PDB file of C-alpha atoms in Angstrom:
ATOM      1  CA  UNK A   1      66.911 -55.278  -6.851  1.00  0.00           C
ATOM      2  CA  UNK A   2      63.168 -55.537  -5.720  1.00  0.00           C
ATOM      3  CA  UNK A   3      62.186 -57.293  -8.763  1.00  0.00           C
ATOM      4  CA  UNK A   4      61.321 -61.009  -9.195  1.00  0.00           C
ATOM      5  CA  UNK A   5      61.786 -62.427 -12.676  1.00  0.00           C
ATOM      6  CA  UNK A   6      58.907 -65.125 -13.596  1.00  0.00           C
ATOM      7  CA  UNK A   7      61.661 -67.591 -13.782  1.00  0.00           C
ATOM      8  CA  UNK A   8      62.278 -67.050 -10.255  1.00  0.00           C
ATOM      9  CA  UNK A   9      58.625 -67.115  -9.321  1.00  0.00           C
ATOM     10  CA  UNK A  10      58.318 -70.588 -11.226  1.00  0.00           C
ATOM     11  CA  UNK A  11      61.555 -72.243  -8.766  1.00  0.00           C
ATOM     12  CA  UNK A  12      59.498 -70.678  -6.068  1.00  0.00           C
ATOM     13  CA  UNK A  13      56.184 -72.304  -7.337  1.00  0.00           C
ATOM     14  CA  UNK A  14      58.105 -75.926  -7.985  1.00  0.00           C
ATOM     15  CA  UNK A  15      59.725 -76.226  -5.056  1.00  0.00           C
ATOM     16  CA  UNK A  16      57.141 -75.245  -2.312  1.00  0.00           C
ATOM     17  CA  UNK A  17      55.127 -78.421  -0.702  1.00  0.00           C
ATOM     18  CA  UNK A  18      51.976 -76.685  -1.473  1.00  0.00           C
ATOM     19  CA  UNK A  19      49.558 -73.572  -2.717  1.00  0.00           C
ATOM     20  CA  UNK A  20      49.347 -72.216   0.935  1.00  0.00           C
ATOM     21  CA  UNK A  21      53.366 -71.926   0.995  1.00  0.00           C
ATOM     22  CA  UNK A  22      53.977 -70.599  -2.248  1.00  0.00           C
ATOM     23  CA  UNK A  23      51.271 -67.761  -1.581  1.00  0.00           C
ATOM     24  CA  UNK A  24      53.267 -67.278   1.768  1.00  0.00           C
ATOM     25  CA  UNK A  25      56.301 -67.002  -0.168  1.00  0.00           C
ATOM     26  CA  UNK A  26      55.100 -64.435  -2.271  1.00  0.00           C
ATOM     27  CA  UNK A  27      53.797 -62.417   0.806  1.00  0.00           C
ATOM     28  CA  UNK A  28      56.880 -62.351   2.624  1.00  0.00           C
ATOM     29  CA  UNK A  29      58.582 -60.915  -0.591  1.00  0.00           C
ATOM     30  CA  UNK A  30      56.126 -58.372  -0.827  1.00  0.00           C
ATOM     31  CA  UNK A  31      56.282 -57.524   2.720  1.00  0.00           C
ATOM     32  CA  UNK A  32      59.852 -56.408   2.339  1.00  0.00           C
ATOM     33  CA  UNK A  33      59.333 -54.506  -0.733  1.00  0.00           C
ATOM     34  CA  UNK A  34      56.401 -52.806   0.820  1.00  0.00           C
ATOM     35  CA  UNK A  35      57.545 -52.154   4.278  1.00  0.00           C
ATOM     36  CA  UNK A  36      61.144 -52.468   4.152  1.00  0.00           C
ATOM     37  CA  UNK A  37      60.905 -50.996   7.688  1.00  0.00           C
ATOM     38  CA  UNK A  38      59.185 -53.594   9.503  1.00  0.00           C
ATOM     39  CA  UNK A  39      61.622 -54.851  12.670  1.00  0.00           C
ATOM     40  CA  UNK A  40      61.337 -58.528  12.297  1.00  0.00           C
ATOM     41  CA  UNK A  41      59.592 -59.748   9.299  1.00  0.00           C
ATOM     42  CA  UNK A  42      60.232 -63.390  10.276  1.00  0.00           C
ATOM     43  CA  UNK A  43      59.765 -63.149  13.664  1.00  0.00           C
ATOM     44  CA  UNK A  44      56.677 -65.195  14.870  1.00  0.00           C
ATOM     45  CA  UNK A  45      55.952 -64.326  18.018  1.00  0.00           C
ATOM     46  CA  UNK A  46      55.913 -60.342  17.521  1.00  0.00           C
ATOM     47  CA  UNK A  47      52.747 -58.489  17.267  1.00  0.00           C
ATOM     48  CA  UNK A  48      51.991 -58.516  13.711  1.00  0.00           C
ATOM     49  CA  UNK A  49      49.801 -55.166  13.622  1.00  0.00           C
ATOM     50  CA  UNK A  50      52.115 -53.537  16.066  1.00  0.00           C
ATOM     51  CA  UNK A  51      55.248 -54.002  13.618  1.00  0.00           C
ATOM     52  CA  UNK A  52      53.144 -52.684  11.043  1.00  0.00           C
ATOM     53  CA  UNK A  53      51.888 -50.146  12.830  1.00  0.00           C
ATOM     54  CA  UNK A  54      55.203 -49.054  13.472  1.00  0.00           C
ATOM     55  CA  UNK A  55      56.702 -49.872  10.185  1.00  0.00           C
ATOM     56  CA  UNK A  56      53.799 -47.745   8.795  1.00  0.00           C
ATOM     57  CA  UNK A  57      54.225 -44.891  11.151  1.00  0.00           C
ATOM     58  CA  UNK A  58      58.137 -44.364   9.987  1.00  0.00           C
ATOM     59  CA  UNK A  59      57.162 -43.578   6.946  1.00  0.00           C
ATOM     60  CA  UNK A  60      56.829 -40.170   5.055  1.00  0.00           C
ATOM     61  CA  UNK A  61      56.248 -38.130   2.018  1.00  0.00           C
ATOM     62  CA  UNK A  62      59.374 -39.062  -0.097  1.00  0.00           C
ATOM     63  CA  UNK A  63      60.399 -42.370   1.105  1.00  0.00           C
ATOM     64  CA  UNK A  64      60.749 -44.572  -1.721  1.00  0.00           C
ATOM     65  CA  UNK A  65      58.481 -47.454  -0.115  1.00  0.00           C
ATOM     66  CA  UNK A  66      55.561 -45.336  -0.207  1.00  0.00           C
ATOM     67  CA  UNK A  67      54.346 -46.615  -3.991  1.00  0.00           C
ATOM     68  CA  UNK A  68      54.924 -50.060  -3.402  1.00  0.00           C
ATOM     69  CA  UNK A  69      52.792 -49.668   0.524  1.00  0.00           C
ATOM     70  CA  UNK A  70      50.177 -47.603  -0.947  1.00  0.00           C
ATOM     71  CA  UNK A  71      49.497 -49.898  -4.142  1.00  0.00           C
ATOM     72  CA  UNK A  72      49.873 -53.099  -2.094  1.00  0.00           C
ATOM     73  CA  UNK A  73      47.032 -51.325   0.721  1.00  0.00           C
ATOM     74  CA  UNK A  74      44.463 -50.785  -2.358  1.00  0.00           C
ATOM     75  CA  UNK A  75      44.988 -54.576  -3.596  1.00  0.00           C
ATOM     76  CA  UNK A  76      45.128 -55.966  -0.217  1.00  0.00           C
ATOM     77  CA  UNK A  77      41.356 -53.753   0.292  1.00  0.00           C
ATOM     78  CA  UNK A  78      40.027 -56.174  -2.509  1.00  0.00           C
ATOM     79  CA  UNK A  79      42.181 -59.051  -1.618  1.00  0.00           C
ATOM     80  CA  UNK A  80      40.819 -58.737   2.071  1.00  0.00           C
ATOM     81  CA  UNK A  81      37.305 -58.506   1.225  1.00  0.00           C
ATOM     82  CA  UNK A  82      35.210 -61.768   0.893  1.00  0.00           C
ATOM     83  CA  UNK A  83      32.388 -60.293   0.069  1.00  0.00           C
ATOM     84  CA  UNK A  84      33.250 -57.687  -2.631  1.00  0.00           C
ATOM     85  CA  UNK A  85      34.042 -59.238  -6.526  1.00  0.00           C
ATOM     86  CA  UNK A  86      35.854 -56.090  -7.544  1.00  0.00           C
ATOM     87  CA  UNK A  87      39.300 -56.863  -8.952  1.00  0.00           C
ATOM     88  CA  UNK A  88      42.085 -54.524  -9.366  1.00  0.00           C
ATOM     89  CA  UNK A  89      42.523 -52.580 -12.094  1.00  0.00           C
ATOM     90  CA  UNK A  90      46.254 -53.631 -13.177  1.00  0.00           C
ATOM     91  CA  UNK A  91      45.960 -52.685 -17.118  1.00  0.00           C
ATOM     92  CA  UNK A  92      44.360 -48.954 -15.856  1.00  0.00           C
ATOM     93  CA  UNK A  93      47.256 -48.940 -13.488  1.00  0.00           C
ATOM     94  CA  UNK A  94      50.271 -49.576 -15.587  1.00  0.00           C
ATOM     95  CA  UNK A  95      48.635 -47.247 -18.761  1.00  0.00           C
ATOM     96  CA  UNK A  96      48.862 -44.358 -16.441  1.00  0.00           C
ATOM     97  CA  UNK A  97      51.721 -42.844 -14.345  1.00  0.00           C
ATOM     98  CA  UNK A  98      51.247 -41.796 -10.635  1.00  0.00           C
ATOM     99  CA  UNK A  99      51.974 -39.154  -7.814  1.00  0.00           C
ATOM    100  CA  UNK A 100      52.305 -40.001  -4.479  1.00  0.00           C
ATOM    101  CA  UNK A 101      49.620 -37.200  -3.232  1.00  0.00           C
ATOM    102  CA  UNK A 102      48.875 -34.823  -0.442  1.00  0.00           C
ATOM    103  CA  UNK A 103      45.129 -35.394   0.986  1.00  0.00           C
ATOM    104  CA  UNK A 104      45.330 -32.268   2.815  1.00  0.00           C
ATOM    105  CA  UNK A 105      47.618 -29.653   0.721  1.00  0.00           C
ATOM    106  CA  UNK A 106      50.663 -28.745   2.449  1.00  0.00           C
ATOM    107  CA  UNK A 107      52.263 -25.309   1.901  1.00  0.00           C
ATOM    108  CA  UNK A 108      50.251 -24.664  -1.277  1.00  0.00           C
ATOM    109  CA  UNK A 109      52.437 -21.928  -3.568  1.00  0.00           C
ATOM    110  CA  UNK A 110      50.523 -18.824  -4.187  1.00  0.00           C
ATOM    111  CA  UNK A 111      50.197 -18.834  -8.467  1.00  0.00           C
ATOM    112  CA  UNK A 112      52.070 -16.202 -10.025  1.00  0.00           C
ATOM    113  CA  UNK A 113      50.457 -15.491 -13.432  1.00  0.00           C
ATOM    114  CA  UNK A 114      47.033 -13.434 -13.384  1.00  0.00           C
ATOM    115  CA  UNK A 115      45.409 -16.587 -15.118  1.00  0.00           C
ATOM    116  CA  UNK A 116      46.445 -18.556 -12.990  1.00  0.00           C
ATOM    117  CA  UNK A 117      45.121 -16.792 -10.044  1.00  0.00           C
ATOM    118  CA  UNK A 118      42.150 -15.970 -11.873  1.00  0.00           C
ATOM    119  CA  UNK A 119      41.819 -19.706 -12.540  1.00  0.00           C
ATOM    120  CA  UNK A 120      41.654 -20.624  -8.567  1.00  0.00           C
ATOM    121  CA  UNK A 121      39.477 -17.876  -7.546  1.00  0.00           C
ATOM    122  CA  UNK A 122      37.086 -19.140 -10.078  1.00  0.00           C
ATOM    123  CA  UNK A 123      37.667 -22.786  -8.717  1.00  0.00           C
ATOM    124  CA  UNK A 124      37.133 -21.061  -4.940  1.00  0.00           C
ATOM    125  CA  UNK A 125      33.849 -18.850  -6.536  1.00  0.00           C
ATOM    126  CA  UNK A 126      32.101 -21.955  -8.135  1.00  0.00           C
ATOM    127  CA  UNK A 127      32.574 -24.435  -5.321  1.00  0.00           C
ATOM    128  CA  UNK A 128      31.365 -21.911  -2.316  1.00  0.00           C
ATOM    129  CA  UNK A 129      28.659 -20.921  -4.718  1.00  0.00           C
ATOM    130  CA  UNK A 130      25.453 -21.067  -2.575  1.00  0.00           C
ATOM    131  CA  UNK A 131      23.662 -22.526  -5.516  1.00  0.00           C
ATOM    132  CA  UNK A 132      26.443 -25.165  -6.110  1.00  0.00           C
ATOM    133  CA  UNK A 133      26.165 -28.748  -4.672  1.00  0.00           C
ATOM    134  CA  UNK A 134      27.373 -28.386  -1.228  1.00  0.00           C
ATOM    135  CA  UNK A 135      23.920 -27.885   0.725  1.00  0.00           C
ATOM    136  CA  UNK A 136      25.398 -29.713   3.844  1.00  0.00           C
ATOM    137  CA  UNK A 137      28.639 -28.231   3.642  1.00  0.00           C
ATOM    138  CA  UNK A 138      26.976 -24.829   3.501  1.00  0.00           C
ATOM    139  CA  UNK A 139      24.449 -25.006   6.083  1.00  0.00           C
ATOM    140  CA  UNK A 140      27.314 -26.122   8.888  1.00  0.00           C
ATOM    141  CA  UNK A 141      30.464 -23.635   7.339  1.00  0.00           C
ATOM    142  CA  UNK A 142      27.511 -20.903   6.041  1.00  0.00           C
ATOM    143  CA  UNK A 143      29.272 -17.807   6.594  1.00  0.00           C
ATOM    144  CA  UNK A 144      32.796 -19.230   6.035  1.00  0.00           C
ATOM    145  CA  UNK A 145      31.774 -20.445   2.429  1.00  0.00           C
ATOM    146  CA  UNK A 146      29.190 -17.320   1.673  1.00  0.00           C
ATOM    147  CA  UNK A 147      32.295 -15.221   2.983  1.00  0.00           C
ATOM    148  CA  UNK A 148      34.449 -16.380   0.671  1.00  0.00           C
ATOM    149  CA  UNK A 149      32.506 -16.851  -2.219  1.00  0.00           C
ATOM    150  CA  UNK A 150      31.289 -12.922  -2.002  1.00  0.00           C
ATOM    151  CA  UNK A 151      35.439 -11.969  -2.451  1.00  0.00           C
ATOM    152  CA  UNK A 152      36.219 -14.238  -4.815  1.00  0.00           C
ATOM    153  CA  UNK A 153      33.132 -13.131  -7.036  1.00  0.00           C
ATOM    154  CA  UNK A 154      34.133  -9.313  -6.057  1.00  0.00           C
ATOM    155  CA  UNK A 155      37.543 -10.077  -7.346  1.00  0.00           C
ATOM    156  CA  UNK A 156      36.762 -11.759 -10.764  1.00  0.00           C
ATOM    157  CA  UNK A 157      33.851  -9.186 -11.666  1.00  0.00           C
ATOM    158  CA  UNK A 158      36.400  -6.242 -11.064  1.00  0.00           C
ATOM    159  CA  UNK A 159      37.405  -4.370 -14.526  1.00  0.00           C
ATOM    160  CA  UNK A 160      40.923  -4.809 -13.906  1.00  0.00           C
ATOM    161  CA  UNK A 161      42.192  -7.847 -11.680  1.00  0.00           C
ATOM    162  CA  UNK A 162      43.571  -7.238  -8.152  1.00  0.00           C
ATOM    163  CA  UNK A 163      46.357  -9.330  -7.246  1.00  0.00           C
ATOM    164  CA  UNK A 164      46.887  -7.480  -3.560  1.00  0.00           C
ATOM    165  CA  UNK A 165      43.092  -8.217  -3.267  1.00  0.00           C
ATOM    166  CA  UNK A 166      43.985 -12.021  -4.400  1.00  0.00           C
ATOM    167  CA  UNK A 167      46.912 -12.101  -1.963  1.00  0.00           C
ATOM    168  CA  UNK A 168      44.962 -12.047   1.147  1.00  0.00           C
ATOM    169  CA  UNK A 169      41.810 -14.119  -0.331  1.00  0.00           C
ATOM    170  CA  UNK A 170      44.608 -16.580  -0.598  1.00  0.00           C
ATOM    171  CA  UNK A 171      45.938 -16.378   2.441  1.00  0.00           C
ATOM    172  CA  UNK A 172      42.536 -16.278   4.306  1.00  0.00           C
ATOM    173  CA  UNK A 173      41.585 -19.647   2.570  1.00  0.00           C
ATOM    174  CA  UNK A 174      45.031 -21.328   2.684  1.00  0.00           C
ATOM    175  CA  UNK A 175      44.744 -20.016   6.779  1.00  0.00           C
ATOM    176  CA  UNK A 176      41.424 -21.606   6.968  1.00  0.00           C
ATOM    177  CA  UNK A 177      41.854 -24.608   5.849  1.00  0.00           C
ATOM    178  CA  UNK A 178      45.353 -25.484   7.480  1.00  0.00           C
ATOM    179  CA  UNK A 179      44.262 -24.577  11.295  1.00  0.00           C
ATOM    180  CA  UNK A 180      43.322 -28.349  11.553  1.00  0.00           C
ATOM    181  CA  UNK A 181      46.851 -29.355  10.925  1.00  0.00           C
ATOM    182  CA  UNK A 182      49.957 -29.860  12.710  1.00  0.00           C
ATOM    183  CA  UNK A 183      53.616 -30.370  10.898  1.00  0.00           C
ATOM    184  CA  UNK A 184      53.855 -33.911  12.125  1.00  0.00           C
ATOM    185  CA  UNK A 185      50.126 -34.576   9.643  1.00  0.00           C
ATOM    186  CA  UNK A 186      51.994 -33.029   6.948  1.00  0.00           C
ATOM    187  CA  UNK A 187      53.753 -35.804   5.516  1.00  0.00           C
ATOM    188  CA  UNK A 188      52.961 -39.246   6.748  1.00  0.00           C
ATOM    189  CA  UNK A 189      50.932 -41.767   5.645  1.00  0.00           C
ATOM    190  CA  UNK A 190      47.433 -40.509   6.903  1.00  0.00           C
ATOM    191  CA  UNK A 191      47.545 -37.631   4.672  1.00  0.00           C
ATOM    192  CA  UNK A 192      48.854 -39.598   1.768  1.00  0.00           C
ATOM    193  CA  UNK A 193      47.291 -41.167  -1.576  1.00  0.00           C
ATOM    194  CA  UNK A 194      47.730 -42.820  -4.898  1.00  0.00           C
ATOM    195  CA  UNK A 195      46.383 -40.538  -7.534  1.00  0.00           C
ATOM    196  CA  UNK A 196      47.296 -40.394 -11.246  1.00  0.00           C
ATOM    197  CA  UNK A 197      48.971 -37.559 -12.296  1.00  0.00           C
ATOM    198  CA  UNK A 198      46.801 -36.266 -15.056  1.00  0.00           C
ATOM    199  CA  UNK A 199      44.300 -35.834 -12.314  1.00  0.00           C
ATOM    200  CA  UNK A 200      46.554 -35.169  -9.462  1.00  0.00           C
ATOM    201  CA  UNK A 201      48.436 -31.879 -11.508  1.00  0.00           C
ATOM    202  CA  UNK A 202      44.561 -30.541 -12.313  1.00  0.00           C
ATOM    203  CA  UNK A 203      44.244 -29.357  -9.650  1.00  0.00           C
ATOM    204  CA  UNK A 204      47.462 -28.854  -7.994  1.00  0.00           C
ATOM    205  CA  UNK A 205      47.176 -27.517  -4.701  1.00  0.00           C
ATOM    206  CA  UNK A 206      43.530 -27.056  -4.561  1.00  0.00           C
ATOM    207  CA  UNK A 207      41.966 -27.536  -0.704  1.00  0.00           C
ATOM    208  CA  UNK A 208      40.709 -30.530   0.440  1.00  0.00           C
ATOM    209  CA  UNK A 209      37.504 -30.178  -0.518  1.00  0.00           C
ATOM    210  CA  UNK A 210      37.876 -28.985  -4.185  1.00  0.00           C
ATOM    211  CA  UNK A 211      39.842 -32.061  -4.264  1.00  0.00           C
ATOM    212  CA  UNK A 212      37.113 -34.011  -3.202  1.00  0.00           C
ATOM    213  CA  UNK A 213      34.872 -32.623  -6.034  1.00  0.00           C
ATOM    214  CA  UNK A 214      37.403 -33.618  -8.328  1.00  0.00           C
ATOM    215  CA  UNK A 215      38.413 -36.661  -7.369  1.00  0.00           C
ATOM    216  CA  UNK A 216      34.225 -37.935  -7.260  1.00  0.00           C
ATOM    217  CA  UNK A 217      33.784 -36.546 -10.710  1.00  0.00           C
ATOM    218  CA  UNK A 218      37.062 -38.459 -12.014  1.00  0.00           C
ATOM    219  CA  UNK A 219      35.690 -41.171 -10.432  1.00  0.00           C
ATOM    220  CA  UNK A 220      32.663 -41.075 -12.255  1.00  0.00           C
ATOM    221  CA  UNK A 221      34.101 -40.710 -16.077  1.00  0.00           C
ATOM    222  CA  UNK A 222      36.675 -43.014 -17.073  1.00  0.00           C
ATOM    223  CA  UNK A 223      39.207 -42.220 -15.087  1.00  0.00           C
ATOM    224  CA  UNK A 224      40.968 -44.897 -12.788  1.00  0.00           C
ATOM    225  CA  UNK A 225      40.354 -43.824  -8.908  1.00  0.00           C
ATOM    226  CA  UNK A 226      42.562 -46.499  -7.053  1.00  0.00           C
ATOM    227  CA  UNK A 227      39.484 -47.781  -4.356  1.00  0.00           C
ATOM    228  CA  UNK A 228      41.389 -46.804  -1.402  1.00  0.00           C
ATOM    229  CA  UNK A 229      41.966 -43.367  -3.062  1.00  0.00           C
ATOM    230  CA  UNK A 230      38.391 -42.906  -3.688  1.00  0.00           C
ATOM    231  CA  UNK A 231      37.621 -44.582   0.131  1.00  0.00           C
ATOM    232  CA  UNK A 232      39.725 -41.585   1.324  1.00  0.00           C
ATOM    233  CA  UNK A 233      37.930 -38.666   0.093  1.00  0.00           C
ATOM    234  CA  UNK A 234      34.697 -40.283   0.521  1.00  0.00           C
ATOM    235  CA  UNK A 235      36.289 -40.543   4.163  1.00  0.00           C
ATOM    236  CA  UNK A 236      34.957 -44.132   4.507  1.00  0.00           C
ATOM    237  CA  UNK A 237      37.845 -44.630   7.265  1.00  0.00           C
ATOM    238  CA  UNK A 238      37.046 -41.769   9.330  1.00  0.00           C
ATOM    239  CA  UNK A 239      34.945 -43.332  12.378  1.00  0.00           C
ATOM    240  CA  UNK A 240      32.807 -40.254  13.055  1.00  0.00           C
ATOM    241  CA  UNK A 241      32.107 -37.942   9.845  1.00  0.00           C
ATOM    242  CA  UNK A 242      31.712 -34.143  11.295  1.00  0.00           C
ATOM    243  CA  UNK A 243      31.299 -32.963   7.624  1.00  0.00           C
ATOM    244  CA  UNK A 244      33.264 -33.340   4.463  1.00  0.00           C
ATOM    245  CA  UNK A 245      35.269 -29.480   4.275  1.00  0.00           C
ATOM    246  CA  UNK A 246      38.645 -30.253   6.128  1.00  0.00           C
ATOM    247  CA  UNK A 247      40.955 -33.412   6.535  1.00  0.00           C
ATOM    248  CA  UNK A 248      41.234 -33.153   9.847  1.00  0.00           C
ATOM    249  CA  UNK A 249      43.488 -34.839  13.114  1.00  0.00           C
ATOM    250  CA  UNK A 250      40.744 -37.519  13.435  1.00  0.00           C
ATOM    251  CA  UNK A 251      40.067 -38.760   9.594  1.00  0.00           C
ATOM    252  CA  UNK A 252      44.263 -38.794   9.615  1.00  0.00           C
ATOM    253  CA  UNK A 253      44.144 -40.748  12.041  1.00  0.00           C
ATOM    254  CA  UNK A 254      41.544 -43.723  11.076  1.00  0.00           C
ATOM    255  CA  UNK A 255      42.938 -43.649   7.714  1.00  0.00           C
ATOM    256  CA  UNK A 256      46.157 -44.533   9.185  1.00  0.00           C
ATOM    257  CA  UNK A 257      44.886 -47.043  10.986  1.00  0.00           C
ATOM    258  CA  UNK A 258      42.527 -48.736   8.727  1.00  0.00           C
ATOM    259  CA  UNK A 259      45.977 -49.028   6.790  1.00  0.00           C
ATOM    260  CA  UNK A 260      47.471 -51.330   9.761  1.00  0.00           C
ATOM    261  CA  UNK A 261      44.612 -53.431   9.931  1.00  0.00           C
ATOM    262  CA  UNK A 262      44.313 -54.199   6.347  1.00  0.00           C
ATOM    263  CA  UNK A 263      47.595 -55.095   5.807  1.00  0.00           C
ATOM    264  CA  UNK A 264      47.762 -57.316   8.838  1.00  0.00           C
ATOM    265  CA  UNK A 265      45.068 -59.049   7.855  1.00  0.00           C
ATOM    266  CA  UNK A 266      46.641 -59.763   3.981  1.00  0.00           C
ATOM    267  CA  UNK A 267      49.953 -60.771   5.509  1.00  0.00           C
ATOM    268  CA  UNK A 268      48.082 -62.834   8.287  1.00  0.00           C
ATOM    269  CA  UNK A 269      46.046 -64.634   5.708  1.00  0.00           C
ATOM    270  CA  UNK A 270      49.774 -66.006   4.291  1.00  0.00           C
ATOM    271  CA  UNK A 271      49.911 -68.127   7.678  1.00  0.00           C
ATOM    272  CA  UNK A 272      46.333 -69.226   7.409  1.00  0.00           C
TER     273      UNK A 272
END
């Protein structure tokens, strides 16, 4: 079992020589609950962020690690951070249960039911709406978003509902918004998140930047967004910002890696 009773915490506590050990204790449990993968965990003279680049990089959607990694990478952001006096959230977190989620959709299923298709053309029609709140978005991807916000307002002002009409808006979006990824993006740790599942099964699989929109306005009710969650679709790891419509090869990338370097600095900081 991964789990530490206090009781077991307290021996810990009692018999190390001092604060600095105990916290390195702790670390070195959490590192193996976390990254269960990493080569040599005790091993001194290996390259800390290479293991844990590694480690990291084995990882993907469905491995049963990925909780504990992604929870430990938003504490460690906080932890990490001399200058911020945020603290995490740990009453929000345990009040709410939570998906493992896709940044960047993945084969997003078609919805069957006529309301439900109605429901994400609407979602398509009101964010590509030219007088919505996208004015950068729209003045780089103009004619992609005026193109398809002119079908999907055809298709829900139409008398009766056409679902071979829906078909191919679907597949022109889904088509879209996919060309910037490759099957090796799908599922690893770049393109995945903490998110709770209230808000996560909202929107289900919405593009990435409907997601966006919805995970800023979650953000700003009362809804818990886990900081590295929010960080991600504010793409605060992506090193160059070409515009906020796709999740693309690059943000994966920096995401991935601002992953690495803020975990090795939170298990460095246990030798310190």
């Amino acid at each position: 079992s991964q789990n530490v009773s206090l009781q077991t915490l307290i021996g810990w506590h009692e018999s190390s020589p001092g604060k600095s050990a105990f916290f390195m204790q702790l670390r070195q449990k959490i590192k193996t609950i976390a990254l269960p993968a990493l080569a040599s965990p005790d091993d001194a003279t290996a390259d800390a962020g290479e293991e844990i680049a590694a480690a990291i990089s084995s990882l993907s959607y469905g491995n049963k690690s990925l909780r504990a990694l992604l929870l430990l990478f938003n504490i460690a952001t906080i932890l990490t951070n001399d200058s911020s006096s945020m603290r995490f959230q740990f009453k929000h977190y345990k009040g709410e249960s939570w998906d493992i989620e896709h940044i960047s959709a993945v084969s997003s299923h078609m919805p069957e039911s006529v309301p439900g298709q109605k429901a994400w053309v609407k979602n398509i029609c009101d964010h590509f709406s030219p007088d919505g709140e996208n004015d950068e978005e729209n003045a780089q991807y103009g004619s992609l978003h005026a193109k398809f916000y002119r079908r999907a307002s055809r298709l829900l002002n139409q008398e009766t509902f056409d679902s071979e009409a829906f078909n191919k808006l679907f597949a022109a979006v889904q088509k879209a918004f996919n060309k910037h990824k490759s099957k090796d993006m799908e599922n690893s740790i770049g393109n995945l998140t903490l998110l709770d599942t209230t808000t996560n099964r909202s929107y289900k699989n919405a593009i990435f930047p409907i997601k966006r929109q919805r995970i800023i306005a979650a953000d700003k009710s009362t809804t818990f967004v886990p900081v590295a969650t929010r960080n991600v679709f504010l793409k605060y790891y992506s090193q160059r910002v070409h515009d906020m419509t796709f999740w693309n090869r690059e943000d994966h990338e920096s995401y991935q890696q601002a992953i690495v370097q803020t975990l090795t600095l939170f298990f460095s900081e246990a030798s310190s």
